Short mmCIF file of C-alpha atoms in Angstrom, two decimals:
data_model
loop_
_atom_site.label_atom_id
_atom_site.label_comp_id
_atom_site.label_asym_id
_atom_site.label_seq_id
_atom_site.Cartn_x
_atom_site.Cartn_y
_atom_site.Cartn_z
CA MET A 309 0.01 0.13 -0.21
CA ASN A 310 1.42 3.62 -0.45
CA ALA A 311 1.53 6.25 2.23
CA TYR A 312 -1.48 7.97 3.35
CA GLN A 313 -2.96 9.90 5.78
CA GLY A 314 -5.35 7.97 8.04
CA VAL A 315 -6.21 10.75 10.75
CA PHE A 316 -7.66 14.05 10.16
CA GLN A 317 -9.53 16.64 12.20
CA ARG A 318 -10.86 20.02 10.53
CA TYR A 319 -13.64 21.54 9.55
CA GLU A 320 -15.45 20.83 6.19
CA LYS A 321 -17.78 23.28 4.62
CA LYS A 322 -19.91 22.54 2.14
CA TYR A 323 -21.55 24.78 -0.59
CA LEU A 324 -23.52 24.26 -4.29
CA VAL A 325 -22.45 25.56 -7.16
CA THR A 326 -23.25 26.33 -10.56
CA PRO A 327 -21.47 25.82 -13.72
CA GLU A 328 -20.88 29.73 -14.28
CA GLN A 329 -19.90 29.31 -10.32
CA TYR A 330 -17.50 26.79 -11.06
CA GLU A 331 -16.08 28.32 -13.64
CA TYR A 332 -15.51 31.31 -11.68
CA LEU A 333 -13.68 29.84 -9.20
CA SER A 334 -11.53 27.53 -11.20
CA MET A 335 -9.94 31.31 -12.61
CA VAL A 336 -9.67 32.14 -8.77
CA LEU A 337 -8.22 28.91 -7.60
CA GLU A 338 -5.97 28.06 -10.54
CA PRO A 339 -3.05 30.16 -9.29
CA ARG A 340 -2.86 28.83 -6.19
CA MET A 341 -4.01 25.48 -5.73
CA VAL A 342 -2.54 22.40 -7.04
CA PRO A 343 -3.86 18.70 -7.72
CA ASP A 344 -3.41 16.37 -4.50
CA ARG A 345 -2.96 12.28 -4.44
CA PHE A 346 -6.41 11.46 -6.01
CA ALA A 347 -7.10 14.92 -8.30
CA GLN A 348 -9.69 13.27 -10.43
CA SER A 349 -11.04 9.80 -9.70
CA THR A 350 -14.66 8.23 -9.34
CA ILE A 351 -15.12 7.85 -5.50
CA GLY A 352 -16.90 4.75 -4.77
CA ASN A 353 -18.18 4.24 -1.05
CA ILE A 354 -20.55 1.95 0.66
CA TYR A 355 -22.55 3.37 3.38
CA TYR A 356 -22.80 0.93 6.37
CA ASP A 357 -26.10 1.46 8.06
CA THR A 358 -28.74 -0.84 10.96
CA PRO A 359 -31.59 -2.28 9.31
CA ASP A 360 -34.10 0.70 10.52
CA PHE A 361 -31.21 3.46 8.87
CA ARG A 362 -30.72 4.70 12.53
CA LEU A 363 -27.76 5.84 11.86
CA ILE A 364 -28.91 8.49 8.28
CA ARG A 365 -31.85 8.95 10.21
CA ARG A 366 -30.08 10.12 13.12
CA SER A 367 -27.65 12.42 10.82
CA LEU A 368 -30.76 13.74 9.17
CA ASP A 369 -31.99 15.31 12.61
CA ARG A 370 -28.65 17.53 12.88
CA PRO A 371 -27.50 16.72 15.76
CA ALA A 372 -24.52 17.92 17.86
CA TYR A 373 -22.54 14.82 17.28
CA LYS A 374 -22.97 12.17 14.47
CA GLU A 375 -21.21 9.69 12.98
CA LYS A 376 -20.90 7.03 10.07
CA LEU A 377 -18.70 4.10 8.86
CA ARG A 378 -18.28 3.85 5.25
CA LEU A 379 -16.06 1.80 2.97
CA ARG A 380 -14.12 3.67 0.28
CA THR A 381 -12.37 3.53 -3.16
CA TYR A 382 -11.08 5.79 -5.56
CA ARG A 383 -11.77 3.46 -8.67
CA THR A 384 -14.12 0.46 -9.69
CA PRO A 385 -12.08 -1.48 -7.44
CA HIS A 386 -10.91 -5.44 -8.13
CA ALA A 387 -10.20 -7.70 -4.79
CA GLY A 388 -6.56 -6.19 -4.26
CA THR A 389 -7.51 -2.77 -5.04
CA GLU A 390 -6.35 -0.19 -1.96
CA ALA A 391 -9.72 0.64 -0.32
CA PHE A 392 -10.45 2.30 2.72
CA VAL A 393 -12.15 1.87 5.71
CA GLU A 394 -13.53 5.11 7.44
CA ILE A 395 -15.24 5.96 10.64
CA LYS A 396 -16.59 9.97 10.23
CA LYS A 397 -17.93 11.78 13.21
CA LYS A 398 -18.65 15.64 13.86
CA PHE A 399 -19.05 17.37 16.72
CA ASP A 400 -19.80 21.39 17.18
CA HIS A 401 -19.24 21.40 13.40
CA VAL A 402 -15.65 19.50 13.80
CA VAL A 403 -14.80 16.86 11.50
CA TYR A 404 -12.92 14.15 12.82
CA LYS A 405 -11.78 11.35 10.58
CA ARG A 406 -10.25 7.86 11.49
CA ARG A 407 -9.13 5.61 8.36
CA ILE A 408 -7.34 2.53 7.81
CA ALA A 409 -6.02 0.81 3.93
CA MET A 410 -6.42 -2.37 3.00
CA PRO A 411 -7.43 -4.40 -0.20
CA TYR A 412 -10.77 -4.34 -1.45
CA ALA A 413 -11.51 -7.87 -0.52
CA GLN A 414 -9.67 -7.79 2.82
CA ALA A 415 -12.24 -4.60 3.86
CA VAL A 416 -15.34 -5.91 2.57
CA ASP A 417 -14.14 -9.06 5.29
CA TYR A 418 -13.34 -7.05 7.65
CA LEU A 419 -16.82 -5.36 7.79
CA ALA A 420 -18.50 -8.38 7.73
CA GLY A 421 -16.84 -9.42 11.22
CA GLY A 422 -13.02 -10.59 9.87
CA PRO A 423 -10.34 -9.76 11.52
CA ALA A 424 -8.48 -6.34 11.09
CA PRO A 425 -5.12 -6.06 8.78
CA GLU A 426 -3.32 -4.90 12.28
CA VAL A 427 -4.04 -3.86 15.19
CA SER A 428 -4.71 -0.11 16.07
CA GLN A 429 -6.56 2.71 17.66
CA ILE A 430 -7.99 3.29 14.44
CA SER A 431 -9.19 -0.75 14.48
CA ARG A 432 -9.92 -0.45 17.75
CA GLU A 433 -12.62 2.10 17.20
CA ILE A 434 -14.58 0.74 14.07
CA GLU A 435 -14.59 -2.30 16.17
CA TRP A 436 -16.54 -0.81 18.92
CA PHE A 437 -18.76 0.73 16.20
CA ARG A 438 -19.53 -2.65 14.58
CA GLY A 439 -20.34 -3.92 17.79
CA PHE A 440 -22.18 -1.25 19.64
CA TYR A 441 -24.13 -0.56 16.13
CA GLU A 442 -26.48 -3.89 16.06
CA GLY A 443 -27.04 -5.58 12.87
CA LEU A 444 -24.54 -3.09 10.94
CA GLN A 445 -24.42 -4.34 7.19
CA PRO A 446 -24.08 -2.51 3.70
CA ALA A 447 -27.12 0.28 2.81
CA MET A 448 -26.12 2.40 0.40
CA CYS A 449 -23.68 2.70 -2.53
CA ILE A 450 -22.94 6.44 -3.17
CA CYS A 451 -20.26 7.74 -6.03
CA TYR A 452 -19.34 10.73 -7.52
CA ASP A 453 -16.46 12.27 -9.95
CA ARG A 454 -14.16 14.45 -7.79
CA TYR A 455 -11.87 16.91 -8.52
CA ALA A 456 -9.73 17.78 -5.71
CA VAL A 457 -6.72 20.35 -5.36
CA PHE A 458 -5.08 21.73 -2.25
CA ASP A 459 -3.54 25.52 -1.70
CA ARG A 460 0.37 25.51 -2.61
CA HIS A 461 0.93 28.17 0.44
CA GLN A 462 -1.50 26.33 2.96
CA PRO A 463 -1.30 22.72 1.69
CA ALA A 464 -4.08 21.98 4.94
CA LEU A 465 -6.29 23.64 2.81
CA ARG A 466 -8.09 21.23 0.45
CA ILE A 467 -11.34 21.83 -1.68
CA THR A 468 -13.24 19.13 -3.17
CA PHE A 469 -15.68 19.38 -6.54
CA ASP A 470 -18.10 16.11 -6.59
CA SER A 471 -20.21 16.08 -9.32
CA ASN A 472 -22.57 13.49 -11.21
CA ILE A 473 -23.49 12.51 -7.29
CA ARG A 474 -25.11 8.98 -7.94
CA TRP A 475 -26.76 6.28 -5.80
CA ARG A 476 -28.05 2.87 -5.28
CA ASP A 477 -29.84 0.62 -3.24
CA GLN A 478 -29.03 -2.56 -4.81
CA ALA A 479 -25.85 -4.42 -5.82
CA LEU A 480 -23.74 -3.44 -2.40
CA ASP A 481 -20.31 -3.91 -3.87
CA LEU A 482 -18.34 -1.81 -5.68
CA ALA A 483 -16.65 -4.14 -7.74
CA ARG A 484 -19.84 -4.53 -9.41
CA GLY A 485 -19.42 -0.91 -11.12
CA LEU A 486 -19.87 2.97 -9.88
CA ASP A 487 -23.12 3.68 -11.41
CA GLY A 488 -26.17 4.82 -9.94
CA GLN A 489 -29.27 6.62 -9.69
CA PRO A 490 -28.60 10.85 -9.79
CA VAL A 491 -28.61 12.67 -6.45
CA MET A 492 -29.62 16.02 -8.07
CA GLU A 493 -29.24 17.51 -11.82
CA ASN A 494 -28.79 20.82 -13.04
CA GLY A 495 -25.40 20.70 -13.48
CA LEU A 496 -25.00 21.42 -9.52
CA ARG A 497 -21.36 20.27 -8.36
CA LEU A 498 -20.76 19.99 -4.64
CA MET A 499 -17.76 21.88 -3.46
CA GLU A 500 -16.26 21.33 0.21
CA ILE A 501 -14.03 23.37 1.96
CA LYS A 502 -11.64 21.59 4.26
CA ILE A 503 -9.55 23.26 6.55
CA PRO A 504 -8.24 23.18 10.01
CA GLY A 505 -9.28 26.60 10.69
CA VAL A 506 -10.90 29.82 9.38
CA THR A 507 -11.74 30.25 5.77
CA PRO A 508 -8.74 32.93 4.10
CA ILE A 509 -10.04 36.56 3.62
CA TRP A 510 -8.90 35.71 0.03
CA LEU A 511 -11.31 32.84 -0.30
CA ALA A 512 -14.03 34.41 1.42
CA ARG A 513 -13.53 37.04 -0.85
CA ALA A 514 -14.18 34.77 -3.57
CA LEU A 515 -16.77 33.05 -2.63
CA SER A 516 -18.70 36.44 -2.52
CA GLU A 517 -17.74 38.09 -4.92
CA ALA A 518 -19.41 34.52 -6.72
CA GLY A 519 -22.63 34.68 -4.81
CA ILE A 520 -21.33 31.14 -3.13
CA PHE A 521 -23.00 30.80 0.49
CA PRO A 522 -22.43 27.24 2.67
CA THR A 523 -25.04 25.14 2.85
CA HIS A 524 -26.17 21.84 4.71
CA PHE A 525 -26.10 18.83 2.15
CA SER A 526 -25.60 15.38 3.12
CA LYS A 527 -25.32 12.96 -0.34
CA TYR A 528 -26.09 9.83 1.43
CA GLY A 529 -29.04 12.10 3.35
CA ARG A 530 -30.16 12.87 0.05
CA ALA A 531 -30.47 9.46 -1.61
CA TYR A 532 -32.64 8.01 1.71
CA GLN A 533 -34.87 10.51 1.39
CA ILE A 534 -35.27 9.69 -2.36
CA MET A 535 -35.11 6.03 -2.05
CA LEU A 536 -38.43 6.58 0.90
CA ARG A 537 -40.13 8.03 -1.86
CA GLY A 538 -39.51 5.68 -4.39
CA GLU A 539 -37.71 8.34 -6.98
CA THR A 540 -34.87 7.26 -9.52
CA ALA A 541 -34.28 11.31 -9.66
CA THR A 542 -34.63 14.51 -8.43
CA LYS A 543 -37.79 16.62 -9.64
CA GLY A 544 -36.27 19.87 -9.31
CA GLY A 545 -34.39 21.57 -6.85
CA VAL A 546 -32.05 19.93 -3.96
CA PHE A 547 -32.56 18.74 -0.80
CA CYS A 548 -30.30 19.78 2.03
CA ALA A 549 -29.68 18.20 5.37
#
């Protein structure tokens, strides 16, 4: 496996960006930002939840504390593809993420109750999570195309743009492909600014000039809402949660 960052603590602010706003931001960001390790990728996630969707239902209530467990790859995987098992927690607007890397087939077995590739603080947290939430199982596949950059002068500042966000609640195996039904239309991108502290003045000014404002948006939450209504695509507008 390649070296990777396993622990994150940061603020994550979300914005829905139109094609015109994206073009403007691209010009502003180009002199400062450089592509990161997975600069352009198609990300596949399997979210794990209880049979009654306890985790996402609680998340949609927007509590002070919430958590999720997911399996992530950066392309359609085969058995040996690098995959990440991640716990993501949010408390008082701060995001804490822990993840461990392993081959995809091993990750699937691990989340089904198999042994950890190695014992660590992160693996103990994951195993506690699995034990606490009874009946944890694959619940939703969420995929999207991502473009990710970081600030050459302030590397902890990272910005991602997610487009073509899609979901499915069947065939919950990333090896079966990264297709699905759309979460939103109208060419919108979900932009996330990830930073340990406050947003830099130059970036805040650019967002203001482009008319881009923070929002609450959950990919898994939106897909869950669509699933409940029996829809296959959005009918105009977006759902924020």
